[in-house]
Amino acid sequence: MLRNVELDFSETGRMSLSMKGITVFVGPNNSGKSLVLREIEKLFEVHPFPAGLHIVRDYEVDWPDRPSVEKRLAALKRQQPLTTPVGHVMINRVHPGRGREAGQLDVKQILSIIDQKTEKNWIATQYLKYGILRLDGRSRFDLTNDMGGGDITADPQNMLMHLFKNDKARMKVRDFVYDAFNLYFVVDPTNLGNLRIKLSDKKPTGDEQSLNEKAREFYTASTHIKESSDGVQAFTGIITAILSGEYHTILIDEPEAFLHPPLARKLGKNLASLAASGGGSLVASTHSADFLMGCVQASKSVRVVRLEYSKGKSRARAIDPAELGSLLTRPLMRSANVISGLFHDGVIVLESDNDRAFYSEVYHRLAEKKSNYPAILFINAQNKQTIRDIIGPLRRFGVPAAAIPDVDIVKDGGKTWSDWMNAAHIPVALHMGYGQTRGSIKAAFEATGKDMKTQGGTELLDPAEKAAANKFFDDLNAYGIFPVRGGELEGWLSRLNVPGKKTDWTVAMLERLGSDPSKPTYVKPGRGDVWTFLEDIVDWIRNSSRLGMPS
């Protein structure tokens, strides 16, 4: 297998990625997740180093030692066809999608290269290539197709023949499939000349390779897998492919496709367990928080790399496993579904579920006719203070996370204010100045004798103080903190005259906004008010690399 690969990104530069263990690529669509898997596969296929790669720049081989290679060559010699030239061996495997693949090796040449450790391209493409498997969404259902039976006394020519003959591998597949669906995986040989996957609610008894009457009745009563759901076929196909051979490197693109969230989590846990127990490499690209959580459940050392691509620039950020584990185990983070933010272009964090419901509807109307709008996840915290507990980790993971607190954020002094600035990655040199400005604006609000949240926000201040407050909020906006200058949620779209507070107001407002765009009462986006406010936040998310995000 490979020891590491050298990746290159136009904005964040080079990254050396270890290939041992479990690596999961996450990020928005079109960020390069699938591309990097295809390019890693090419390292094993093209000699010398493949040209035209966009992300992979180099790699290092985890060189096998001479004794292990000699042992494998000796085993291969015992299985050689009579036509093999003297001094050579045939190396082969059964690929799940392509059938039997084979190549011829000069024994002296390979042992010399192993000793010298200089021809990494040769060893990768001539020897290690037989231990790599890449699975993608397009071939997902082909993995459960019927396959030819052929000569049972000869070497297997396809995946199902291999599983039919290999009891140990077949039992492993059966265990995983039963754990997922409470159905038994079997390879049915009764259609002479063909093998097919069937699922049974009864455990096979006796010799399941038999063609006697009892076996024929069992297989007749079993369900052909093509009659099962897409999820059953996808899950079974992946597990079957991976357990059909001895792979040191498994590359899998969107393993969660067609799977319900609990099944995606189970698949992540199963694949990570297989990789960890075998000492090999599992590299997956996913859009599923559940698949990622399943991987983390199986191994505490999962490497997660978040990729981004926008405006012709590519970025990558490795996520610290310990911090990711903390994110997944804290009840606040789990309840808020924070982990899903890794798969979006950006996140907006609100004080409450009422805020989330309103702002996400505003965003939906803004994005409706704008195909280039970023994919944004709206998350509600438990209160104003817990917003910062969410945006801080997300930003360290490379996710543009914006905060919308009420105007009374200016009341947060001392350590609470310092925590806000740290979470937003505001440079330390600015902390004292911003703290003093915050205190002055708070005093100006208090001098009005009115409630800044419910009675007008910055409109309560005289012109000079209002200008100072707006300048201060502009500065916070640059770092992704967007206080509601009108006070609080209920101050938006006042022309609609929606009554009530909190949940009552939110429910009434959503009803007032309307649901049928063809009706005149349907409220469409306009200029100013909450529409411009949210568009400013979307613009910050699009351009978050300039300010307010760690470099």
Coordinates of C-alpha atoms in Angstrom, one line a residue:
M1 CA 0.0 0.0 0.0
L2 CA 1.0 3.7 -0.1
R3 CA 2.5 5.3 3.0
N4 CA 1.3 8.8 2.1
V5 CA 0.1 10.9 -0.8
E6 CA 1.1 14.5 -1.4
L7 CA -1.9 16.7 -2.3
D8 CA -1.8 20.2 -3.6
F9 CA -4.5 22.9 -3.3
S10 CA -4.2 26.3 -4.9
E11 CA -5.1 28.3 -1.8
T12 CA -4.0 26.2 1.1
G13 CA -0.9 24.6 -0.5
R14 CA 0.5 21.2 -0.1
M15 CA -0.8 18.5 2.3
S16 CA 0.9 15.2 3.1
L17 CA -1.8 12.7 3.8
S18 CA -1.1 9.4 5.5
M19 CA -2.7 6.5 3.7
K20 CA -2.8 4.0 6.6
G21 CA -6.0 3.7 8.5
I22 CA -9.2 5.6 7.8
T23 CA -9.5 8.9 5.9
V24 CA -12.8 10.6 5.1
F25 CA -13.1 13.5 2.7
V26 CA -16.0 15.8 3.3
G27 CA -17.2 19.1 1.9
P28 CA -19.8 20.7 -0.4
N29 CA -20.5 19.4 -3.9
N30 CA -17.9 20.0 -6.5
S31 CA -15.1 20.4 -4.0
G32 CA -12.9 17.6 -5.3
K33 CA -13.8 14.7 -3.1
S34 CA -14.5 12.2 -5.9
L35 CA -11.6 13.5 -8.0
V36 CA -9.0 12.8 -5.3
L37 CA -10.1 9.2 -5.1
R38 CA -9.9 8.8 -8.9
E39 CA -6.4 10.3 -8.9
I40 CA -5.2 8.0 -6.1
E41 CA -6.4 5.1 -8.1
K42 CA -4.4 6.3 -11.1
L43 CA -1.2 6.0 -9.1
F44 CA -1.7 2.3 -9.2
E45 CA -2.6 2.1 -12.9
V46 CA -0.3 4.4 -14.8
H47 CA 3.5 4.0 -15.1
P48 CA 5.4 6.2 -14.9
F49 CA 3.7 8.9 -12.7
P50 CA 0.4 9.8 -14.4
A51 CA 0.2 13.2 -16.1
G52 CA -2.6 15.7 -15.8
L53 CA -3.5 15.2 -12.2
H54 CA -5.1 18.1 -10.5
I55 CA -4.7 17.3 -6.8
V56 CA -2.2 14.5 -6.3
R57 CA 1.4 15.5 -6.8
D58 CA 3.5 12.7 -5.4
Y59 CA 3.4 9.7 -3.1
E60 CA 5.5 7.4 -1.0
V61 CA 5.3 3.6 -0.9
D62 CA 5.0 1.6 2.2
W63 CA 7.6 -0.9 0.9
P64 CA 6.9 -4.6 1.6
D65 CA 9.8 -6.5 3.1
R66 CA 11.6 -9.1 1.1
P67 CA 10.5 -12.1 3.2
S68 CA 6.8 -11.3 2.8
V69 CA 7.2 -10.8 -0.9
E70 CA 9.1 -14.1 -1.2
K71 CA 6.4 -15.8 0.7
R72 CA 3.7 -14.4 -1.6
L73 CA 5.7 -15.3 -4.7
A74 CA 6.1 -18.9 -3.5
A75 CA 2.3 -19.1 -2.9
L76 CA 1.7 -17.8 -6.4
K77 CA 4.1 -20.3 -8.0
R78 CA 2.0 -23.2 -6.6
Q79 CA -0.9 -21.9 -8.6
Q80 CA 0.8 -21.1 -11.9
P81 CA -0.5 -22.2 -15.3
L82 CA 1.9 -24.5 -17.2
T83 CA 2.5 -21.8 -19.8
T84 CA 4.2 -19.4 -17.3
P85 CA 7.8 -18.7 -18.4
V86 CA 10.6 -20.0 -16.2
G87 CA 11.6 -17.3 -13.7
H88 CA 8.2 -15.6 -13.8
V89 CA 5.0 -15.7 -11.8
M90 CA 1.5 -14.8 -12.7
I91 CA -0.1 -12.4 -10.2
N92 CA -3.8 -12.0 -10.2
R93 CA -7.0 -11.1 -8.5
V94 CA -10.8 -11.2 -9.0
H95 CA -12.0 -7.6 -9.4
P96 CA -15.7 -7.3 -8.3
G97 CA -16.6 -5.3 -11.4
R98 CA -14.1 -6.5 -14.0
G99 CA -13.6 -10.2 -13.2
R100 CA -10.2 -11.9 -13.1
E101 CA -7.2 -9.7 -13.8
A102 CA -3.7 -11.0 -14.1
G103 CA -0.1 -9.9 -14.9
Q104 CA 3.3 -11.5 -15.3
L105 CA 6.2 -10.7 -13.1
D106 CA 9.9 -11.4 -13.4
V107 CA 10.9 -12.8 -10.0
K108 CA 14.5 -11.5 -10.0
Q109 CA 13.3 -8.1 -11.1
I110 CA 10.7 -7.7 -8.4
L111 CA 13.1 -8.9 -5.7
S112 CA 15.8 -6.5 -6.9
I113 CA 13.3 -3.6 -6.8
I114 CA 12.2 -4.6 -3.3
D115 CA 15.8 -4.6 -2.1
Q116 CA 16.7 -1.2 -3.7
K117 CA 13.4 0.6 -2.9
T118 CA 13.9 3.0 -5.8
E119 CA 11.2 2.2 -8.4
K120 CA 8.1 3.2 -6.5
N121 CA 6.1 3.7 -9.7
W122 CA 6.9 0.2 -10.9
I123 CA 6.1 -1.5 -7.6
A124 CA 2.8 0.5 -7.3
T125 CA 1.6 -0.3 -10.9
Q126 CA 2.9 -3.9 -11.2
Y127 CA 2.6 -5.4 -7.8
L128 CA 0.5 -3.3 -5.4
K129 CA -2.2 -2.6 -7.9
Y130 CA -3.8 -6.0 -7.2
G131 CA -4.6 -4.9 -3.7
I132 CA -6.6 -1.7 -4.5
L133 CA -10.3 -1.4 -5.0
R134 CA -12.3 1.7 -5.9
L135 CA -16.1 1.7 -5.7
D136 CA -18.3 4.5 -7.0
G137 CA -22.0 5.2 -7.2
R138 CA -22.3 4.4 -10.9
S139 CA -21.3 0.8 -10.4
R140 CA -23.1 0.3 -7.1
F141 CA -25.9 -1.9 -8.4
D142 CA -23.7 -3.9 -10.8
L143 CA -22.1 -5.5 -7.8
T144 CA -25.2 -7.5 -7.1
N145 CA -25.7 -8.7 -10.7
D146 CA -25.9 -12.4 -11.5
M147 CA -22.5 -13.8 -12.5
G148 CA -21.3 -16.8 -14.5
G149 CA -20.6 -20.0 -12.6
G150 CA -18.0 -21.7 -14.8
D151 CA -15.7 -24.5 -13.8
I152 CA -15.9 -24.8 -10.1
T153 CA -12.6 -26.7 -9.9
A154 CA -10.7 -23.8 -11.6
D155 CA -9.7 -20.4 -10.3
P156 CA -12.7 -18.2 -9.7
Q157 CA -13.3 -15.8 -12.6
N158 CA -15.7 -13.4 -10.8
M159 CA -16.7 -12.2 -7.3
L160 CA -19.6 -14.6 -6.7
M161 CA -17.6 -17.6 -7.8
H162 CA -14.9 -16.6 -5.3
L163 CA -17.5 -16.2 -2.5
F164 CA -19.2 -19.4 -3.4
K165 CA -16.0 -21.3 -3.0
N166 CA -14.6 -19.3 0.0
D167 CA -16.7 -20.2 3.0
K168 CA -14.9 -17.8 5.4
A169 CA -15.4 -14.8 3.1
R170 CA -19.0 -15.7 2.5
M171 CA -19.7 -16.1 6.2
K172 CA -18.3 -12.6 6.9
V173 CA -20.6 -11.1 4.2
R174 CA -23.5 -13.0 5.8
D175 CA -22.8 -11.6 9.2
F176 CA -22.7 -8.0 8.0
V177 CA -25.9 -8.4 5.9
Y178 CA -27.8 -10.1 8.7
D179 CA -26.8 -7.4 11.2
A180 CA -28.2 -4.8 8.8
F181 CA -31.4 -6.5 7.6
N182 CA -32.0 -9.7 9.6
L183 CA -31.7 -11.6 6.4
Y184 CA -29.2 -14.3 5.4
F185 CA -26.9 -13.7 2.4
V186 CA -26.5 -16.8 0.2
V187 CA -25.0 -17.5 -3.2
D188 CA -27.5 -19.5 -5.2
P189 CA -26.0 -22.0 -7.7
T190 CA -29.3 -23.6 -8.8
N191 CA -29.5 -21.7 -12.1
L192 CA -26.9 -23.9 -13.6
G193 CA -24.2 -21.9 -15.3
N194 CA -25.0 -18.8 -13.2
L195 CA -24.7 -17.6 -9.6
R196 CA -27.0 -15.2 -8.0
I197 CA -27.3 -13.4 -4.7
K198 CA -30.4 -14.3 -2.6
L199 CA -31.6 -13.3 0.8
S200 CA -33.4 -15.6 3.2
D201 CA -35.2 -15.1 6.5
K202 CA -34.1 -18.6 7.4
K203 CA -30.5 -19.7 8.2
P204 CA -29.0 -22.0 5.6
T205 CA -28.6 -25.6 6.9
G206 CA -26.2 -28.3 6.0
D207 CA -24.1 -27.9 2.9
E208 CA -25.4 -24.9 1.2
Q209 CA -23.4 -25.7 -1.9
S210 CA -25.4 -28.8 -2.5
L211 CA -28.0 -29.2 -5.3
N212 CA -30.1 -31.8 -3.5
E213 CA -33.9 -31.3 -3.1
K214 CA -33.6 -29.7 0.3
A215 CA -31.1 -27.1 -1.0
R216 CA -33.3 -26.5 -4.1
E217 CA -36.3 -25.8 -1.9
F218 CA -34.3 -23.4 0.3
Y219 CA -33.1 -21.4 -2.7
T220 CA -36.5 -21.3 -4.3
A221 CA -38.0 -19.9 -1.1
S222 CA -35.3 -17.2 -0.9
T223 CA -35.6 -13.7 -2.4
H224 CA -33.4 -12.7 -5.4
I225 CA -31.6 -9.6 -4.3
K226 CA -32.8 -7.7 -7.4
E227 CA -36.3 -7.8 -5.9
S228 CA -35.0 -6.0 -2.8
S229 CA -34.8 -2.2 -2.2
D230 CA -32.1 0.0 -3.6
G231 CA -30.7 0.4 -0.1
V232 CA -30.4 -3.4 0.4
Q233 CA -28.7 -3.8 -2.9
A234 CA -26.3 -0.9 -2.4
F235 CA -25.3 -2.0 1.1
T236 CA -24.9 -5.7 0.1
G237 CA -23.0 -4.8 -3.0
I238 CA -20.4 -2.8 -1.1
I239 CA -19.9 -5.3 1.6
T240 CA -19.8 -8.2 -0.9
A241 CA -17.2 -6.4 -3.1
I242 CA -14.9 -5.5 -0.2
L243 CA -15.0 -9.0 1.4
S244 CA -14.5 -10.7 -2.0
G245 CA -10.7 -10.2 -2.0
E246 CA -7.7 -9.2 0.1
Y247 CA -7.4 -5.4 -0.4
H248 CA -4.8 -3.2 1.2
T249 CA -6.5 0.0 -0.1
I250 CA -10.2 0.6 -0.5
L251 CA -11.4 3.8 -2.1
I252 CA -15.2 4.4 -1.9
D253 CA -17.1 7.3 -3.3
E254 CA -20.4 8.3 -1.7
P255 CA -20.9 5.0 0.2
E256 CA -24.1 6.4 1.7
A257 CA -25.9 6.6 -1.7
F258 CA -29.4 5.0 -1.5
L259 CA -29.0 4.3 2.2
H260 CA -31.2 5.6 5.0
P261 CA -29.3 7.5 7.7
P262 CA -29.2 4.6 10.3
L263 CA -27.9 2.2 7.5
A264 CA -25.3 4.7 6.4
R265 CA -24.0 4.9 10.0
K266 CA -23.9 1.1 10.2
L267 CA -22.0 0.9 6.9
G268 CA -19.5 3.5 8.1
K269 CA -18.9 1.5 11.3
N270 CA -18.6 -1.8 9.4
L271 CA -16.1 -0.5 6.8
A272 CA -14.0 1.3 9.4
S273 CA -13.9 -1.8 11.5
L274 CA -12.8 -3.9 8.6
A275 CA -10.0 -1.4 7.7
A276 CA -8.8 -1.1 11.3
S277 CA -8.7 -4.9 11.8
G278 CA -6.9 -5.5 8.5
G279 CA -4.3 -2.8 9.0
G280 CA -5.0 -1.4 5.5
S281 CA -6.3 1.9 4.1
L282 CA -9.9 3.0 3.8
V283 CA -10.4 6.3 1.9
A284 CA -14.0 7.5 1.5
S285 CA -15.7 10.6 0.2
T286 CA -19.1 11.3 1.7
H287 CA -21.9 13.8 2.0
S288 CA -23.3 11.9 5.0
A289 CA -22.9 12.9 8.6
D290 CA -24.2 9.5 9.6
F291 CA -21.6 7.6 7.6
L292 CA -18.9 9.8 9.2
M293 CA -20.3 9.2 12.6
G294 CA -20.3 5.5 12.0
C295 CA -16.6 5.6 11.1
V296 CA -15.7 7.6 14.2
Q297 CA -17.6 5.1 16.3
A298 CA -15.4 2.3 15.0
S299 CA -12.1 4.2 15.3
K300 CA -11.0 7.2 17.3
S301 CA -8.2 7.9 14.8
V302 CA -10.3 8.7 11.7
R303 CA -8.7 11.4 9.6
V304 CA -11.3 13.9 8.2
V305 CA -10.2 16.3 5.5
R306 CA -12.7 19.0 4.4
L307 CA -12.3 20.1 0.8
E308 CA -13.6 23.3 -0.8
Y309 CA -13.5 24.7 -4.4
S310 CA -14.9 28.1 -5.4
K311 CA -13.9 30.9 -7.7
G312 CA -11.2 28.8 -9.2
K313 CA -9.5 28.1 -5.9
S314 CA -9.2 24.9 -4.0
R315 CA -8.7 24.5 -0.3
A316 CA -8.2 21.6 2.2
R317 CA -8.2 21.5 5.9
A318 CA -7.4 18.5 8.1
I319 CA -9.7 18.2 11.1
D320 CA -8.1 17.2 14.4
P321 CA -9.6 13.8 15.4
A322 CA -9.7 14.7 19.1
E323 CA -11.7 17.9 18.4
L324 CA -14.0 16.0 16.0
G325 CA -14.6 13.4 18.7
S326 CA -15.5 16.2 21.1
L327 CA -17.9 17.7 18.6
L328 CA -19.7 14.4 18.1
T329 CA -19.9 13.5 21.8
R330 CA -21.1 16.8 23.3
P331 CA -24.9 16.8 23.7
L332 CA -25.2 20.4 22.5
M333 CA -23.4 19.6 19.3
R334 CA -25.3 16.4 18.7
S335 CA -28.7 17.9 19.3
A336 CA -28.0 20.8 17.0
N337 CA -26.7 18.5 14.2
V338 CA -23.5 20.6 14.0
I339 CA -21.6 17.8 12.2
S340 CA -23.8 18.3 9.1
G341 CA -22.1 21.7 8.7
L342 CA -19.0 20.0 7.3
F343 CA -21.0 19.1 4.2
H344 CA -22.3 22.6 3.4
D345 CA -20.8 25.8 1.9
G346 CA -21.5 27.6 5.1
V347 CA -23.5 27.6 8.3
I348 CA -25.7 30.3 10.0
V349 CA -26.1 29.8 13.7
L350 CA -29.2 31.3 15.5
E351 CA -30.3 31.8 19.0
S352 CA -33.4 29.6 18.9
D353 CA -35.5 27.4 16.7
N354 CA -37.9 30.3 16.0
D355 CA -34.9 32.2 14.5
R356 CA -33.9 29.2 12.5
A357 CA -37.4 28.7 11.0
F358 CA -37.7 32.3 10.0
Y359 CA -34.3 32.9 8.5
S360 CA -34.2 29.6 6.7
E361 CA -37.5 30.6 5.0
V362 CA -36.1 34.0 4.0
Y363 CA -33.0 32.2 2.6
H364 CA -35.2 29.8 0.7
R365 CA -37.0 32.6 -1.0
L366 CA -33.7 34.4 -1.8
A367 CA -32.1 31.3 -3.2
E368 CA -35.2 30.1 -5.2
K369 CA -34.2 31.8 -8.4
K370 CA -30.5 32.0 -7.9
S371 CA -28.7 28.9 -9.1
N372 CA -25.3 30.0 -7.8
Y373 CA -26.5 30.5 -4.2
P374 CA -24.2 28.6 -1.7
A375 CA -25.7 25.6 0.2
I376 CA -26.2 26.9 3.7
L377 CA -27.2 25.0 6.9
F378 CA -29.2 26.8 9.6
I379 CA -28.5 25.6 13.1
N380 CA -30.2 26.8 16.3
A381 CA -28.3 27.0 19.5
Q382 CA -29.9 27.1 22.9
N383 CA -29.3 30.8 23.5
K384 CA -27.0 33.7 22.5
Q385 CA -24.0 32.4 24.4
T386 CA -24.1 28.9 22.9
I387 CA -23.9 30.4 19.4
R388 CA -20.2 31.0 19.9
D389 CA -19.7 27.4 21.2
I390 CA -20.9 26.2 17.8
I391 CA -19.2 28.7 15.4
G392 CA -15.8 28.3 17.0
P393 CA -15.3 24.6 16.2
L394 CA -16.9 24.9 12.8
R395 CA -14.5 27.6 11.8
R396 CA -11.5 25.6 13.0
F397 CA -12.8 22.9 10.7
G398 CA -12.8 25.3 7.8
V399 CA -16.6 25.9 7.7
P400 CA -17.7 29.5 7.2
A401 CA -20.0 29.8 10.2
A402 CA -21.8 33.1 10.7
A403 CA -23.7 34.1 13.9
I404 CA -27.0 36.1 14.2
P405 CA -27.4 37.3 17.8
D406 CA -29.8 39.9 19.0
V407 CA -28.6 43.5 19.5
D408 CA -28.1 42.9 23.2
I409 CA -24.9 41.1 22.4
V410 CA -23.4 44.5 23.5
K411 CA -24.3 43.5 27.1
D412 CA -21.9 40.6 27.0
G413 CA -18.8 41.9 28.8
G414 CA -15.7 40.4 30.4
K415 CA -14.9 36.7 29.6
T416 CA -18.2 36.3 27.8
W417 CA -17.1 39.0 25.3
S418 CA -13.6 37.6 25.0
D419 CA -15.1 34.2 24.2
W420 CA -17.2 35.8 21.4
M421 CA -14.1 37.3 19.9
N422 CA -12.1 34.1 20.2
A423 CA -14.8 32.1 18.6
A424 CA -15.0 34.6 15.7
H425 CA -11.2 34.5 15.3
I426 CA -10.9 38.2 15.8
P427 CA -7.2 39.1 16.1
V428 CA -6.2 39.5 19.7
A429 CA -4.7 43.0 19.0
L430 CA -8.3 44.2 18.4
H431 CA -9.9 42.7 21.5
M432 CA -9.2 45.6 23.9
G433 CA -10.4 48.2 21.5
Y434 CA -13.6 46.3 20.5
G435 CA -14.3 45.7 24.2
Q436 CA -14.1 49.4 25.0
T437 CA -16.3 50.2 22.1
R438 CA -18.8 47.6 23.1
G439 CA -19.0 49.1 26.6
S440 CA -19.5 52.6 25.3
I441 CA -22.4 51.5 23.0
K442 CA -24.0 49.5 25.8
A443 CA -23.9 52.7 28.0
A444 CA -25.5 54.7 25.2
F445 CA -28.4 52.2 24.9
E446 CA -28.8 52.2 28.7
A447 CA -29.0 56.0 28.7
T448 CA -32.1 55.9 26.6
G449 CA -34.0 54.3 29.4
K450 CA -35.6 51.9 26.9
D451 CA -35.2 48.2 26.0
M452 CA -32.7 47.9 23.1
K453 CA -34.2 44.6 22.0
T454 CA -37.9 45.3 22.0
Q455 CA -38.1 49.1 21.4
G456 CA -36.1 49.8 18.3
G457 CA -32.5 48.7 18.5
T458 CA -30.1 51.3 17.0
E459 CA -33.0 53.6 16.2
L460 CA -33.1 54.5 19.9
L461 CA -29.7 56.2 19.6
D462 CA -29.0 59.8 18.6
P463 CA -27.3 60.2 15.2
A464 CA -23.7 60.2 16.4
E465 CA -24.2 57.2 18.7
K466 CA -26.1 55.4 16.0
A467 CA -23.3 55.9 13.6
A468 CA -20.8 54.6 16.1
A469 CA -22.9 51.5 16.8
N470 CA -23.3 50.8 13.1
K471 CA -19.6 51.2 12.6
F472 CA -19.0 48.7 15.4
F473 CA -21.5 46.3 14.0
D474 CA -20.0 46.6 10.6
D475 CA -16.7 45.5 12.1
L476 CA -18.3 42.5 13.7
N477 CA -20.0 41.7 10.4
A478 CA -16.6 41.4 8.8
Y479 CA -15.8 38.6 11.2
G480 CA -19.1 36.8 10.7
I481 CA -21.1 38.2 13.6
F482 CA -24.3 39.8 12.5
P483 CA -26.2 41.4 15.3
V484 CA -29.9 42.3 14.6
R485 CA -29.6 46.1 14.6
G486 CA -33.4 46.5 14.8
G487 CA -33.3 44.6 18.2
E488 CA -34.5 41.1 17.7
L489 CA -36.2 38.6 15.4
E490 CA -39.7 40.2 15.8
G491 CA -38.4 43.5 14.4
W492 CA -38.2 42.2 10.8
L493 CA -40.8 42.9 8.1
S494 CA -42.8 45.2 10.4
R495 CA -44.9 46.5 7.5
L496 CA -46.6 43.1 7.6
N497 CA -48.0 43.9 11.0
V498 CA -47.6 40.4 12.4
P499 CA -48.5 40.2 16.1
G500 CA -47.1 38.1 18.9
K501 CA -43.8 37.2 20.4
K502 CA -41.4 34.2 20.0
T503 CA -43.2 31.1 18.7
D504 CA -46.5 32.9 18.2
W505 CA -44.9 35.5 16.1
T506 CA -42.9 33.0 14.1
V507 CA -45.9 30.8 13.3
A508 CA -47.9 33.9 12.3
M509 CA -45.1 35.3 10.2
L510 CA -44.6 32.1 8.3
E511 CA -48.3 31.9 7.6
R512 CA -48.3 35.6 6.5
L513 CA -45.4 35.0 4.1
G514 CA -47.6 32.6 2.2
S515 CA -47.0 29.3 0.5
D516 CA -48.2 29.8 -3.1
P517 CA -46.0 32.0 -5.2
S518 CA -48.8 32.5 -7.7
K519 CA -51.0 34.3 -5.2
P520 CA -50.7 38.1 -4.6
T521 CA -50.4 37.6 -0.9
Y522 CA -47.1 35.6 -1.3
V523 CA -44.3 37.7 0.0
K524 CA -41.4 37.9 -2.4
P525 CA -37.8 39.1 -1.6
G526 CA -37.3 42.8 -1.8
R527 CA -34.7 45.4 -1.0
G528 CA -33.7 46.3 2.5
D529 CA -35.0 44.8 5.7
V530 CA -34.2 41.2 6.3
W531 CA -33.6 40.4 2.7
T532 CA -30.5 42.6 2.5
F533 CA -29.4 41.5 5.9
L534 CA -29.4 37.9 5.0
E535 CA -27.8 38.6 1.6
D536 CA -24.9 40.3 3.4
I537 CA -24.4 37.1 5.4
V538 CA -24.5 35.0 2.3
D539 CA -21.9 37.3 0.8
W540 CA -19.7 36.9 3.8
I541 CA -19.9 33.1 3.5
R542 CA -18.9 33.3 -0.1
N543 CA -15.9 35.4 0.7
S544 CA -15.1 34.2 4.2
S545 CA -11.5 33.5 3.4
R546 CA -10.8 37.2 3.4
L547 CA -11.7 37.9 7.0
G548 CA -13.1 36.2 10.0
M549 CA -11.8 32.7 9.3
P550 CA -8.5 31.1 10.4
S551 CA -5.9 30.9 7.7

